[in-house]
PDB file of C-alpha atoms in Angstrom:
ATOM      1  CA  MET A   1     -63.673 -54.633-239.249  1.00 48.00           C
ATOM      2  CA  ASN A   2     -66.197 -51.999-240.222  1.00 50.00           C
ATOM      3  CA  ILE A   3     -68.830 -51.910-237.489  1.00 53.00           C
ATOM      4  CA  SER A   4     -71.254 -49.541-239.207  1.00 54.00           C
ATOM      5  CA  PHE A   5     -73.570 -52.495-239.806  1.00 50.00           C
ATOM      6  CA  LEU A   6     -74.790 -52.065-236.230  1.00 53.00           C
ATOM      7  CA  ASP A   7     -76.007 -48.566-237.022  1.00 53.00           C
ATOM      8  CA  LYS A   8     -77.398 -49.394-240.447  1.00 55.00           C
ATOM      9  CA  HIS A   9     -78.932 -52.784-239.861  1.00 54.00           C
ATOM     10  CA  ARG A  10     -81.779 -52.753-242.343  1.00 60.00           C
ATOM     11  CA  ASP A  11     -81.298 -56.446-243.073  1.00 66.00           C
ATOM     12  CA  TRP A  12     -81.151 -58.082-239.653  1.00 69.00           C
ATOM     13  CA  VAL A  13     -79.910 -61.419-241.036  1.00 75.00           C
ATOM     14  CA  ILE A  14     -76.783 -59.753-242.427  1.00 77.00           C
ATOM     15  CA  THR A  15     -76.322 -57.843-239.181  1.00 79.00           C
ATOM     16  CA  LEU A  16     -76.607 -61.010-237.086  1.00 84.00           C
ATOM     17  CA  ASP A  17     -74.148 -62.783-239.383  1.00 85.00           C
ATOM     18  CA  LYS A  18     -71.625 -59.969-238.985  1.00 86.00           C
ATOM     19  CA  LEU A  19     -72.097 -60.005-235.235  1.00 88.00           C
ATOM     20  CA  LEU A  20     -71.395 -63.747-235.306  1.00 91.00           C
ATOM     21  CA  GLU A  21     -68.192 -62.992-237.227  1.00 90.00           C
ATOM     22  CA  LEU A  22     -67.069 -60.686-234.397  1.00 90.00           C
ATOM     23  CA  LYS A  23     -67.843 -63.389-231.856  1.00 92.00           C
ATOM     24  CA  ASN A  24     -66.033 -66.088-233.807  1.00 92.00           C
ATOM     25  CA  ALA A  25     -63.020 -63.818-234.251  1.00 92.00           C
ATOM     26  CA  PHE A  26     -62.923 -63.318-230.452  1.00 91.00           C
ATOM     27  CA  ILE A  27     -63.051 -59.536-230.818  1.00 90.00           C
ATOM     28  CA  LEU A  28     -66.386 -58.666-229.200  1.00 92.00           C
ATOM     29  CA  ASP A  29     -64.441 -57.004-226.376  1.00 94.00           C
ATOM     30  CA  ASP A  30     -63.188 -54.404-228.826  1.00 93.00           C
ATOM     31  CA  TYR A  31     -66.727 -53.430-229.859  1.00 91.00           C
ATOM     32  CA  GLN A  32     -68.488 -53.152-226.503  1.00 92.00           C
ATOM     33  CA  GLN A  33     -69.362 -49.473-226.966  1.00 91.00           C
ATOM     34  CA  TYR A  34     -71.262 -50.344-230.144  1.00 88.00           C
ATOM     35  CA  LEU A  35     -72.991 -53.296-228.509  1.00 90.00           C
ATOM     36  CA  CYS A  36     -74.072 -50.997-225.677  1.00 91.00           C
ATOM     37  CA  ARG A  37     -75.566 -48.566-228.139  1.00 87.00           C
ATOM     38  CA  VAL A  38     -77.794 -51.326-229.525  1.00 85.00           C
ATOM     39  CA  LEU A  39     -78.808 -52.491-226.041  1.00 90.00           C
ATOM     40  CA  VAL A  40     -80.186 -49.067-225.112  1.00 87.00           C
ATOM     41  CA  GLN A  41     -82.194 -48.690-228.305  1.00 81.00           C
ATOM     42  CA  ASP A  42     -85.509 -50.451-228.768  1.00 72.00           C
ATOM     43  CA  PHE A  43     -85.576 -50.924-232.509  1.00 71.00           C
ATOM     44  CA  ASP A  44     -84.525 -54.537-233.063  1.00 79.00           C
ATOM     45  CA  TRP A  45     -85.306 -57.194-230.492  1.00 85.00           C
ATOM     46  CA  ARG A  46     -83.463 -59.905-232.476  1.00 86.00           C
ATOM     47  CA  LEU A  47     -80.221 -57.982-232.425  1.00 88.00           C
ATOM     48  CA  LYS A  48     -80.620 -57.072-228.749  1.00 91.00           C
ATOM     49  CA  GLU A  49     -81.208 -60.703-227.793  1.00 94.00           C
ATOM     50  CA  ARG A  50     -78.248 -61.907-229.840  1.00 93.00           C
ATOM     51  CA  ILE A  51     -75.971 -59.344-228.184  1.00 94.00           C
ATOM     52  CA  LEU A  52     -77.159 -60.517-224.772  1.00 96.00           C
ATOM     53  CA  GLU A  53     -76.465 -64.123-225.781  1.00 96.00           C
ATOM     54  CA  PHE A  54     -72.989 -63.207-227.005  1.00 95.00           C
ATOM     55  CA  ALA A  55     -72.171 -61.061-223.954  1.00 95.00           C
ATOM     56  CA  VAL A  56     -71.004 -64.201-222.153  1.00 95.00           C
ATOM     57  CA  ASP A  57     -68.097 -64.337-224.622  1.00 95.00           C
ATOM     58  CA  ILE A  58     -66.781 -60.929-223.601  1.00 96.00           C
ATOM     59  CA  ARG A  59     -63.661 -61.507-221.525  1.00 95.00           C
ATOM     60  CA  LYS A  60     -63.191 -58.004-220.124  1.00 95.00           C
ATOM     61  CA  PRO A  61     -66.625 -56.443-219.703  1.00 95.00           C
ATOM     62  CA  THR A  62     -66.754 -52.696-219.282  1.00 94.00           C
ATOM     63  CA  ASP A  63     -68.810 -50.893-216.658  1.00 93.00           C
ATOM     64  CA  GLU A  64     -70.897 -49.489-219.507  1.00 94.00           C
ATOM     65  CA  LEU A  65     -71.734 -52.968-220.803  1.00 96.00           C
ATOM     66  CA  ILE A  66     -72.786 -54.199-217.361  1.00 95.00           C
ATOM     67  CA  GLU A  67     -74.875 -51.062-216.798  1.00 94.00           C
ATOM     68  CA  ASN A  68     -76.627 -51.545-220.140  1.00 95.00           C
ATOM     69  CA  ILE A  69     -77.333 -55.189-219.398  1.00 96.00           C
ATOM     70  CA  CYS A  70     -78.785 -54.087-216.047  1.00 94.00           C
ATOM     71  CA  ALA A  71     -80.897 -51.520-217.878  1.00 94.00           C
ATOM     72  CA  VAL A  72     -82.343 -54.332-219.987  1.00 95.00           C
ATOM     73  CA  ILE A  73     -83.117 -56.572-217.017  1.00 95.00           C
ATOM     74  CA  THR A  74     -84.807 -53.774-215.068  1.00 94.00           C
ATOM     75  CA  ASN A  75     -86.833 -52.361-217.977  1.00 93.00           C
ATOM     76  CA  LYS A  76     -90.359 -53.722-217.691  1.00 93.00           C
ATOM     77  CA  ASN A  77     -91.066 -52.552-221.244  1.00 92.00           C
ATOM     78  CA  THR A  78     -88.411 -54.913-222.602  1.00 92.00           C
ATOM     79  CA  SER A  79     -89.437 -58.411-223.668  1.00 93.00           C
ATOM     80  CA  ILE A  80     -89.258 -61.061-220.982  1.00 96.00           C
ATOM     81  CA  ASN A  81     -86.907 -63.110-223.189  1.00 96.00           C
ATOM     82  CA  ALA A  82     -84.416 -60.254-223.364  1.00 96.00           C
ATOM     83  CA  ARG A  83     -84.655 -59.717-219.596  1.00 96.00           C
ATOM     84  CA  ILE A  84     -83.977 -63.421-218.962  1.00 97.00           C
ATOM     85  CA  LEU A  85     -81.030 -63.337-221.371  1.00 97.00           C
ATOM     86  CA  ALA A  86     -79.744 -60.292-219.489  1.00 97.00           C
ATOM     87  CA  ALA A  87     -79.836 -62.293-216.242  1.00 97.00           C
ATOM     88  CA  TYR A  88     -77.821 -65.075-217.844  1.00 97.00           C
ATOM     89  CA  ALA A  89     -75.348 -62.546-219.237  1.00 97.00           C
ATOM     90  CA  LEU A  90     -74.897 -60.951-215.802  1.00 96.00           C
ATOM     91  CA  ARG A  91     -74.270 -64.407-214.365  1.00 95.00           C
ATOM     92  CA  VAL A  92     -71.090 -64.556-216.454  1.00 95.00           C
ATOM     93  CA  VAL A  93     -69.894 -60.961-216.917  1.00 94.00           C
ATOM     94  CA  VAL A  94     -70.230 -59.800-213.292  1.00 93.00           C
ATOM     95  CA  PRO A  95     -67.729 -62.359-211.903  1.00 92.00           C
ATOM     96  CA  ARG A  96     -65.348 -61.501-214.747  1.00 92.00           C
ATOM     97  CA  LYS A  97     -65.586 -57.827-213.858  1.00 92.00           C
ATOM     98  CA  ILE A  98     -65.043 -58.592-210.173  1.00 89.00           C
ATOM     99  CA  ARG A  99     -61.928 -60.617-211.036  1.00 86.00           C
ATOM    100  CA  GLN A 100     -60.575 -57.566-212.877  1.00 87.00           C
ATOM    101  CA  THR A 101     -61.401 -54.921-210.294  1.00 86.00           C
ATOM    102  CA  MET A 102     -62.081 -56.754-206.980  1.00 82.00           C
ATOM    103  CA  VAL A 103     -65.203 -54.549-206.699  1.00 81.00           C
ATOM    104  CA  TYR A 104     -68.836 -55.380-207.376  1.00 80.00           C
ATOM    105  CA  PRO A 105     -70.139 -53.469-210.409  1.00 84.00           C
ATOM    106  CA  THR A 106     -72.889 -50.936-209.816  1.00 80.00           C
ATOM    107  CA  PHE A 107     -75.999 -49.804-211.640  1.00 82.00           C
ATOM    108  CA  ARG A 108     -77.441 -46.370-210.881  1.00 79.00           C
ATOM    109  CA  GLY A 109     -75.574 -46.197-207.583  1.00 79.00           C
ATOM    110  CA  SER A 110     -76.503 -49.665-206.325  1.00 84.00           C
ATOM    111  CA  SER A 111     -74.645 -52.938-206.448  1.00 87.00           C
ATOM    112  CA  VAL A 112     -75.681 -55.155-209.332  1.00 90.00           C
ATOM    113  CA  LEU A 113     -76.505 -57.782-206.710  1.00 90.00           C
ATOM    114  CA  ARG A 114     -78.853 -55.350-204.958  1.00 91.00           C
ATOM    115  CA  VAL A 115     -80.538 -54.599-208.291  1.00 92.00           C
ATOM    116  CA  MET A 116     -81.044 -58.304-208.913  1.00 94.00           C
ATOM    117  CA  LYS A 117     -82.380 -58.896-205.392  1.00 95.00           C
ATOM    118  CA  ASP A 118     -84.853 -56.061-205.928  1.00 94.00           C
ATOM    119  CA  ILE A 119     -86.130 -57.822-209.052  1.00 96.00           C
ATOM    120  CA  LEU A 120     -86.804 -60.891-206.916  1.00 96.00           C
ATOM    121  CA  LYS A 121     -88.891 -58.790-204.517  1.00 96.00           C
ATOM    122  CA  ALA A 122     -91.021 -57.382-207.343  1.00 94.00           C
ATOM    123  CA  PRO A 123     -93.925 -59.201-208.965  1.00 95.00           C
ATOM    124  CA  GLU A 124     -92.364 -60.603-212.117  1.00 95.00           C
ATOM    125  CA  VAL A 125     -92.778 -63.598-214.392  1.00 94.00           C
ATOM    126  CA  PRO A 126     -91.573 -66.781-212.624  1.00 96.00           C
ATOM    127  CA  ALA A 127     -89.094 -67.514-215.431  1.00 97.00           C
ATOM    128  CA  LEU A 128     -87.387 -64.169-214.805  1.00 97.00           C
ATOM    129  CA  HIS A 129     -87.255 -64.831-211.058  1.00 97.00           C
ATOM    130  CA  GLU A 130     -85.718 -68.227-211.755  1.00 97.00           C
ATOM    131  CA  ALA A 131     -83.101 -66.748-214.116  1.00 97.00           C
ATOM    132  CA  VAL A 132     -82.203 -64.014-211.617  1.00 97.00           C
ATOM    133  CA  THR A 133     -82.009 -66.537-208.752  1.00 96.00           C
ATOM    134  CA  ARG A 134     -79.659 -68.735-210.769  1.00 95.00           C
ATOM    135  CA  ALA A 135     -77.574 -65.729-211.768  1.00 94.00           C
ATOM    136  CA  LEU A 136     -77.276 -64.531-208.155  1.00 94.00           C
ATOM    137  CA  LYS A 137     -76.212 -67.989-207.007  1.00 93.00           C
ATOM    138  CA  ALA A 138     -73.623 -68.269-209.767  1.00 90.00           C
ATOM    139  CA  ILE A 139     -72.255 -64.793-209.042  1.00 90.00           C
ATOM    140  CA  LYS A 140     -71.993 -65.502-205.321  1.00 87.00           C
ATOM    141  CA  ASP A 141     -70.336 -68.889-205.951  1.00 86.00           C
ATOM    142  CA  GLN A 142     -67.829 -67.325-208.334  1.00 80.00           C
ATOM    143  CA  THR A 143     -67.031 -64.432-206.021  1.00 77.00           C
ATOM    144  CA  LYS A 144     -66.439 -66.785-203.083  1.00 75.00           C
ATOM    145  CA  ARG A 145     -63.625 -68.279-205.135  1.00 69.00           C
ATOM    146  CA  ILE A 146     -62.296 -64.820-205.977  1.00 64.00           C
ATOM    147  CA  ALA A 147     -62.479 -63.330-202.471  1.00 58.00           C
ATOM    148  CA  PRO A 148     -63.137 -66.077-199.901  1.00 55.00           C
ATOM    149  CA  GLY A 149     -63.340 -63.553-197.055  1.00 52.00           C
ATOM    150  CA  GLY A 150     -66.232 -61.752-198.724  1.00 51.00           C
ATOM    151  CA  MET A 151     -66.619 -58.395-200.360  1.00 52.00           C
ATOM    152  CA  ASP A 152     -68.824 -55.393-199.677  1.00 49.00           C
ATOM    153  CA  HIS A 153     -71.652 -55.600-202.204  1.00 50.00           C
ATOM    154  CA  GLU A 154     -74.856 -54.503-200.505  1.00 47.00           C
ATOM    155  CA  LYS A 155     -74.713 -50.760-201.287  1.00 46.00           C
TER     156      LYS A 155
END
């Protein structure tokens, strides 16, 4: 499938429809580098939010995808809706990544869990704190099933 629509998305409805086609064809995994490119750019909040919603359907998340989702959740200039969606996406993709690698993913040298805990320490909108709290709980519950003895994740 031609993915150039992500770069030339003048009509966001068409772009969202094509993104839905990728999701429904179960091939989002193959286009993660393009999805990441949209996540780091600030030009279309609708597309960014839809990618964050669809991230939960990615079966084998890359480090780059997780880092870009973390960049969204930590960026105070990003809409609160996108940051909350990023928390929900991390809730799903981080355990998948841990199942693949048996290592907690990192963001800028710190564990993703540490990054999320730091968000909870900062003054943020209660809805974001709630989303991050739920995501942390889900990640910890999932990783207990993966590695019952625990894993080093507090870097």
